[in-house]
């Protein structure tokens, strides 16, 4: 089982590039109220979709031409906190939560939770805080999301832009863009996470920060462990056993793909599955290599 180390810091105890933005909204009618379903009653759901078959083939062909980066990679991170007012209940997450989210990423990607050390580490480049109801409730692919990202995004292809809002007000915990999409849509690049999924948030059992870990995995080029189901290509990683469907909760040993072609139990502990935050703790060496090759091919 993974361990967690969170800290509580005041705003003055950490150097932040802090930008405060106040926006009145577009003037359109206010979005519908967020889904009233209690967050703890929802199953994990990530909005990051599989790549279309034609695009997937081109990506795999390109990545196969690149060796994984061997040197440690330090990724600058801009956190964009988009809220509907002051206070954590309105999405205005605290500085300590942002610090703890960054710590969760560094533990997970540094092998501190028991999985492979991926050689990726994350450093805070800055934080923006924006009050805008439309952007707070921005759904995946919406005009509001595109406006939000276009206005707030910082840095280049090597910079992780981490947007924290209400994730559309439905049942999604977050979504991300793949590195292969950067050149064709640079302003859209980044990850979006539900504000309650940050460490200490209200989205239990998904409030230990691993929605961020999962979505950043997509941003670095990983697919869901269950992509492709019981196929030999699956998620493109040889040491994540094939998995017929997502795993939820804390299922323990599970084997949904059987036969000689599919050795090994389902990787329910993997950060790219759908289990509870407390029960996902690993990246594999194969995923490490894939992220390194993706970085070389698209972000290096």
Short mmCIF file of C-alpha atoms in Angstrom, two decimals:
data_model
loop_
_atom_site.label_atom_id
_atom_site.label_comp_id
_atom_site.label_asym_id
_atom_site.label_seq_id
_atom_site.Cartn_x
_atom_site.Cartn_y
_atom_site.Cartn_z
CA UNK A 1 0.00 0.00 0.00
CA UNK A 2 1.28 3.44 -0.88
CA UNK A 3 2.11 6.05 1.73
CA UNK A 4 1.10 9.70 1.59
CA UNK A 5 3.00 12.73 2.79
CA UNK A 6 1.11 16.00 2.79
CA UNK A 7 2.28 19.32 4.15
CA UNK A 8 0.49 22.44 5.20
CA UNK A 9 2.15 25.63 4.08
CA UNK A 10 1.10 29.24 4.30
CA UNK A 11 1.13 31.39 1.18
CA UNK A 12 4.20 33.19 2.47
CA UNK A 13 6.23 30.04 3.05
CA UNK A 14 6.57 29.07 -0.61
CA UNK A 15 7.63 31.19 -3.55
CA UNK A 16 4.78 31.31 -6.05
CA UNK A 17 4.33 33.13 -9.32
CA UNK A 18 0.78 34.18 -8.37
CA UNK A 19 -1.58 35.89 -10.80
CA UNK A 20 -5.05 36.97 -9.70
CA UNK A 21 -7.70 37.30 -12.41
CA UNK A 22 -11.33 38.29 -11.98
CA UNK A 23 -13.71 37.76 -14.89
CA UNK A 24 -17.41 38.53 -14.89
CA UNK A 25 -18.33 35.80 -17.36
CA UNK A 26 -19.57 35.89 -20.94
CA UNK A 27 -23.00 37.34 -20.29
CA UNK A 28 -24.67 34.12 -21.39
CA UNK A 29 -27.22 32.45 -19.10
CA UNK A 30 -25.60 30.82 -16.08
CA UNK A 31 -24.74 27.13 -16.55
CA UNK A 32 -27.00 24.58 -14.98
CA UNK A 33 -26.27 23.67 -11.38
CA UNK A 34 -23.64 20.95 -10.97
CA UNK A 35 -24.82 17.36 -10.77
CA UNK A 36 -26.11 16.93 -7.20
CA UNK A 37 -24.94 13.33 -7.03
CA UNK A 38 -22.59 13.09 -4.01
CA UNK A 39 -19.04 12.80 -5.27
CA UNK A 40 -18.34 9.84 -3.03
CA UNK A 41 -21.15 7.92 -4.77
CA UNK A 42 -19.59 8.25 -8.21
CA UNK A 43 -17.27 5.80 -9.92
CA UNK A 44 -14.00 7.13 -11.28
CA UNK A 45 -14.47 8.42 -14.79
CA UNK A 46 -11.79 9.99 -16.94
CA UNK A 47 -12.84 11.95 -19.99
CA UNK A 48 -9.62 11.26 -21.91
CA UNK A 49 -10.76 9.26 -24.93
CA UNK A 50 -8.82 6.67 -26.89
CA UNK A 51 -7.15 8.03 -29.99
CA UNK A 52 -8.94 7.20 -33.27
CA UNK A 53 -7.49 4.13 -34.98
CA UNK A 54 -5.91 6.06 -37.86
CA UNK A 55 -4.23 8.56 -35.53
CA UNK A 56 -3.18 5.81 -33.13
CA UNK A 57 -1.26 4.02 -35.86
CA UNK A 58 0.62 7.17 -36.82
CA UNK A 59 1.50 7.90 -33.19
CA UNK A 60 2.79 4.40 -32.56
CA UNK A 61 4.90 4.51 -35.72
CA UNK A 62 6.46 7.83 -34.71
CA UNK A 63 7.13 6.83 -31.10
CA UNK A 64 8.82 3.60 -32.19
CA UNK A 65 11.47 5.72 -33.88
CA UNK A 66 12.54 7.44 -30.64
CA UNK A 67 14.54 6.06 -27.74
CA UNK A 68 13.34 6.98 -24.26
CA UNK A 69 14.97 10.00 -22.74
CA UNK A 70 17.46 8.77 -20.12
CA UNK A 71 18.18 11.98 -18.26
CA UNK A 72 15.79 13.05 -15.49
CA UNK A 73 13.16 15.45 -16.81
CA UNK A 74 11.99 18.39 -14.70
CA UNK A 75 8.56 19.51 -15.86
CA UNK A 76 7.47 23.08 -15.01
CA UNK A 77 3.85 23.18 -13.82
CA UNK A 78 1.40 26.07 -13.94
CA UNK A 79 -1.66 25.55 -11.76
CA UNK A 80 -4.73 27.45 -12.94
CA UNK A 81 -7.34 27.56 -10.18
CA UNK A 82 -10.71 28.52 -11.69
CA UNK A 83 -13.39 29.11 -9.08
CA UNK A 84 -16.87 30.58 -8.69
CA UNK A 85 -15.99 32.59 -5.57
CA UNK A 86 -13.84 32.59 -2.48
CA UNK A 87 -13.44 29.51 -0.30
CA UNK A 88 -12.59 25.88 -1.04
CA UNK A 89 -16.28 24.97 -1.42
CA UNK A 90 -16.39 27.32 -4.40
CA UNK A 91 -13.34 25.74 -6.00
CA UNK A 92 -10.75 28.17 -4.65
CA UNK A 93 -8.37 25.46 -3.49
CA UNK A 94 -5.67 26.40 -1.02
CA UNK A 95 -1.97 26.90 -1.59
CA UNK A 96 -1.34 23.88 0.64
CA UNK A 97 -3.55 21.70 -1.60
CA UNK A 98 -1.57 22.78 -4.65
CA UNK A 99 1.69 22.01 -2.85
CA UNK A 100 0.36 18.61 -1.81
CA UNK A 101 -0.83 17.85 -5.35
CA UNK A 102 2.67 18.55 -6.61
CA UNK A 103 4.09 16.29 -3.88
CA UNK A 104 1.71 13.50 -4.93
CA UNK A 105 2.91 13.77 -8.51
CA UNK A 106 6.54 13.66 -7.46
CA UNK A 107 6.00 10.65 -5.20
CA UNK A 108 4.12 8.73 -7.89
CA UNK A 109 6.48 9.53 -10.76
CA UNK A 110 9.59 9.21 -8.60
CA UNK A 111 8.80 5.68 -7.46
CA UNK A 112 8.06 6.77 -3.90
CA UNK A 113 4.76 4.88 -3.77
CA UNK A 114 6.26 1.52 -4.72
CA UNK A 115 6.20 1.58 -8.51
CA UNK A 116 8.91 2.36 -11.04
CA UNK A 117 10.85 5.61 -10.96
CA UNK A 118 9.83 7.26 -14.22
CA UNK A 119 12.56 9.97 -14.10
CA UNK A 120 9.88 12.67 -14.40
CA UNK A 121 9.69 15.27 -11.66
CA UNK A 122 7.50 18.35 -11.40
CA UNK A 123 8.34 21.86 -10.22
CA UNK A 124 5.95 24.73 -9.57
CA UNK A 125 6.28 27.46 -12.19
CA UNK A 126 3.35 29.53 -10.97
CA UNK A 127 -0.30 29.73 -9.97
CA UNK A 128 -3.20 31.72 -11.39
CA UNK A 129 -6.54 32.24 -9.68
CA UNK A 130 -9.57 33.17 -11.75
CA UNK A 131 -13.17 33.78 -10.72
CA UNK A 132 -15.42 32.97 -13.67
CA UNK A 133 -18.59 30.87 -13.41
CA UNK A 134 -18.57 29.82 -17.06
CA UNK A 135 -14.97 28.60 -16.87
CA UNK A 136 -15.56 26.98 -13.49
CA UNK A 137 -18.27 24.76 -15.03
CA UNK A 138 -16.50 24.36 -18.38
CA UNK A 139 -17.15 20.93 -19.88
CA UNK A 140 -14.76 18.93 -21.97
CA UNK A 141 -14.51 20.33 -25.50
CA UNK A 142 -16.78 23.27 -24.69
CA UNK A 143 -16.34 26.85 -25.87
CA UNK A 144 -15.78 27.84 -22.24
CA UNK A 145 -12.93 25.36 -21.88
CA UNK A 146 -11.24 26.66 -25.01
CA UNK A 147 -11.65 30.27 -23.85
CA UNK A 148 -10.25 29.38 -20.42
CA UNK A 149 -7.21 27.63 -21.80
CA UNK A 150 -6.54 30.25 -24.45
CA UNK A 151 -6.54 32.97 -21.80
CA UNK A 152 -4.58 31.20 -19.08
CA UNK A 153 -2.11 28.83 -20.73
CA UNK A 154 1.59 29.43 -20.06
CA UNK A 155 4.82 28.06 -21.53
CA UNK A 156 5.57 25.70 -24.38
CA UNK A 157 5.22 22.01 -25.15
CA UNK A 158 7.38 21.08 -22.15
CA UNK A 159 5.17 22.96 -19.67
CA UNK A 160 2.32 21.21 -17.87
CA UNK A 161 -0.74 23.43 -17.55
CA UNK A 162 -2.90 21.97 -14.76
CA UNK A 163 -6.43 23.43 -14.69
CA UNK A 164 -8.49 23.00 -11.52
CA UNK A 165 -12.24 23.63 -11.84
CA UNK A 166 -15.60 21.83 -11.57
CA UNK A 167 -14.75 19.53 -14.52
CA UNK A 168 -18.02 20.21 -16.31
CA UNK A 169 -20.22 19.76 -13.26
CA UNK A 170 -21.05 16.16 -14.19
CA UNK A 171 -19.45 12.87 -13.23
CA UNK A 172 -15.99 13.37 -14.73
CA UNK A 173 -12.97 13.68 -12.49
CA UNK A 174 -10.78 15.06 -15.24
CA UNK A 175 -9.33 14.76 -18.72
CA UNK A 176 -6.11 15.42 -20.59
CA UNK A 177 -4.56 15.93 -23.98
CA UNK A 178 -2.01 13.52 -25.46
CA UNK A 179 1.46 14.78 -26.47
CA UNK A 180 0.75 13.90 -30.10
CA UNK A 181 -1.99 16.56 -30.16
CA UNK A 182 0.25 19.46 -29.18
CA UNK A 183 1.38 20.70 -32.58
CA UNK A 184 -2.13 20.77 -34.04
CA UNK A 185 -3.78 22.46 -31.03
CA UNK A 186 -1.20 24.10 -28.80
CA UNK A 187 -3.52 26.31 -26.76
CA UNK A 188 -5.64 23.29 -25.74
CA UNK A 189 -2.72 21.32 -24.28
CA UNK A 190 -2.86 20.33 -20.60
CA UNK A 191 -4.92 18.53 -17.96
CA UNK A 192 -8.18 19.46 -16.24
CA UNK A 193 -9.01 18.08 -12.79
CA UNK A 194 -12.03 18.41 -10.52
CA UNK A 195 -11.17 20.72 -7.63
CA UNK A 196 -12.43 18.15 -5.11
CA UNK A 197 -9.89 15.58 -6.38
CA UNK A 198 -6.91 17.51 -5.04
CA UNK A 199 -5.49 16.22 -1.74
CA UNK A 200 -7.92 16.98 1.05
CA UNK A 201 -10.78 17.77 -1.33
CA UNK A 202 -14.36 16.54 -1.11
CA UNK A 203 -14.33 13.91 -3.87
CA UNK A 204 -13.56 10.88 -1.65
CA UNK A 205 -12.41 8.21 -2.44
CA UNK A 206 -10.77 10.22 -5.21
CA UNK A 207 -9.35 13.01 -3.07
CA UNK A 208 -5.74 11.95 -2.53
CA UNK A 209 -4.46 13.59 -5.71
CA UNK A 210 -4.28 10.63 -8.08
CA UNK A 211 -6.76 12.03 -10.57
CA UNK A 212 -3.87 14.37 -11.25
CA UNK A 213 -1.42 11.46 -11.42
CA UNK A 214 -3.70 9.64 -13.88
CA UNK A 215 -4.33 12.63 -16.14
CA UNK A 216 -0.67 13.63 -16.21
CA UNK A 217 0.03 10.04 -17.32
CA UNK A 218 -2.11 10.72 -20.39
CA UNK A 219 -0.36 14.06 -20.93
CA UNK A 220 2.92 12.10 -21.01
CA UNK A 221 1.54 9.58 -23.51
CA UNK A 222 0.07 6.69 -21.52
CA UNK A 223 -3.28 5.08 -22.36
CA UNK A 224 -5.67 3.40 -19.97
CA UNK A 225 -4.51 -0.07 -18.96
CA UNK A 226 -7.83 -1.44 -20.26
CA UNK A 227 -7.57 0.22 -23.69
CA UNK A 228 -8.12 -2.44 -26.34
CA UNK A 229 -9.44 -4.93 -23.80
CA UNK A 230 -8.18 -8.48 -24.27
CA UNK A 231 -5.85 -7.80 -27.20
CA UNK A 232 -2.13 -8.29 -27.44
CA UNK A 233 -1.55 -4.63 -28.36
CA UNK A 234 -3.72 -3.34 -25.49
CA UNK A 235 -2.21 -0.11 -24.13
CA UNK A 236 1.05 -0.44 -26.05
CA UNK A 237 2.99 -1.45 -22.93
CA UNK A 238 4.20 -5.03 -22.60
CA UNK A 239 4.40 -5.24 -18.81
CA UNK A 240 0.84 -4.09 -18.07
CA UNK A 241 -1.24 -7.27 -18.48
CA UNK A 242 -4.29 -7.03 -20.74
CA UNK A 243 -7.48 -6.03 -18.96
CA UNK A 244 -10.99 -6.44 -20.34
CA UNK A 245 -12.59 -3.52 -18.50
CA UNK A 246 -11.83 -0.82 -15.91
CA UNK A 247 -11.38 -1.86 -12.28
CA UNK A 248 -13.18 0.15 -9.62
CA UNK A 249 -12.84 0.44 -5.86
CA UNK A 250 -10.14 -1.78 -4.35
CA UNK A 251 -10.78 -5.13 -6.07
CA UNK A 252 -7.63 -7.01 -5.15
CA UNK A 253 -6.67 -9.86 -7.47
CA UNK A 254 -8.65 -9.86 -10.71
CA UNK A 255 -8.05 -11.59 -14.04
CA UNK A 256 -10.39 -10.62 -16.87
CA UNK A 257 -8.22 -11.79 -19.80
CA UNK A 258 -7.31 -15.47 -19.63
CA UNK A 259 -5.40 -17.93 -21.79
CA UNK A 260 -1.80 -18.35 -22.84
CA UNK A 261 -1.74 -15.07 -24.73
CA UNK A 262 -2.72 -13.10 -21.62
CA UNK A 263 -0.52 -13.98 -18.65
CA UNK A 264 -0.79 -12.09 -15.40
CA UNK A 265 -3.53 -10.59 -13.29
CA UNK A 266 -5.14 -7.27 -14.13
CA UNK A 267 -2.96 -4.27 -13.20
CA UNK A 268 -5.51 -2.86 -10.78
CA UNK A 269 -2.77 -1.12 -8.79
CA UNK A 270 -1.71 0.88 -11.85
CA UNK A 271 -2.22 4.63 -11.96
CA UNK A 272 -3.80 4.29 -15.40
CA UNK A 273 -6.66 2.07 -14.20
CA UNK A 274 -9.83 3.37 -12.45
CA UNK A 275 -9.39 2.09 -8.88
CA UNK A 276 -9.69 4.29 -5.78
CA UNK A 277 -6.79 6.65 -5.09
CA UNK A 278 -5.72 4.62 -2.05
CA UNK A 279 -5.42 1.45 -4.15
CA UNK A 280 -3.44 2.72 -7.13
CA UNK A 281 0.28 3.08 -6.57
CA UNK A 282 2.35 1.94 -9.56
CA UNK A 283 3.79 2.81 -12.90
CA UNK A 284 5.74 0.02 -14.61
CA UNK A 285 9.18 0.04 -16.27
CA UNK A 286 7.40 -0.35 -19.61
CA UNK A 287 5.25 2.70 -18.94
CA UNK A 288 8.40 4.56 -17.94
CA UNK A 289 10.00 3.74 -21.29
CA UNK A 290 6.87 4.74 -23.17
CA UNK A 291 6.66 8.11 -21.42
CA UNK A 292 10.34 8.68 -22.16
CA UNK A 293 9.86 7.90 -25.85
CA UNK A 294 6.77 10.08 -26.02
CA UNK A 295 8.72 12.94 -24.45
CA UNK A 296 11.53 12.53 -26.99
CA UNK A 297 9.08 12.36 -29.88
CA UNK A 298 6.73 15.20 -28.95
CA UNK A 299 7.85 17.31 -25.99
CA UNK A 300 11.64 17.13 -25.86
#
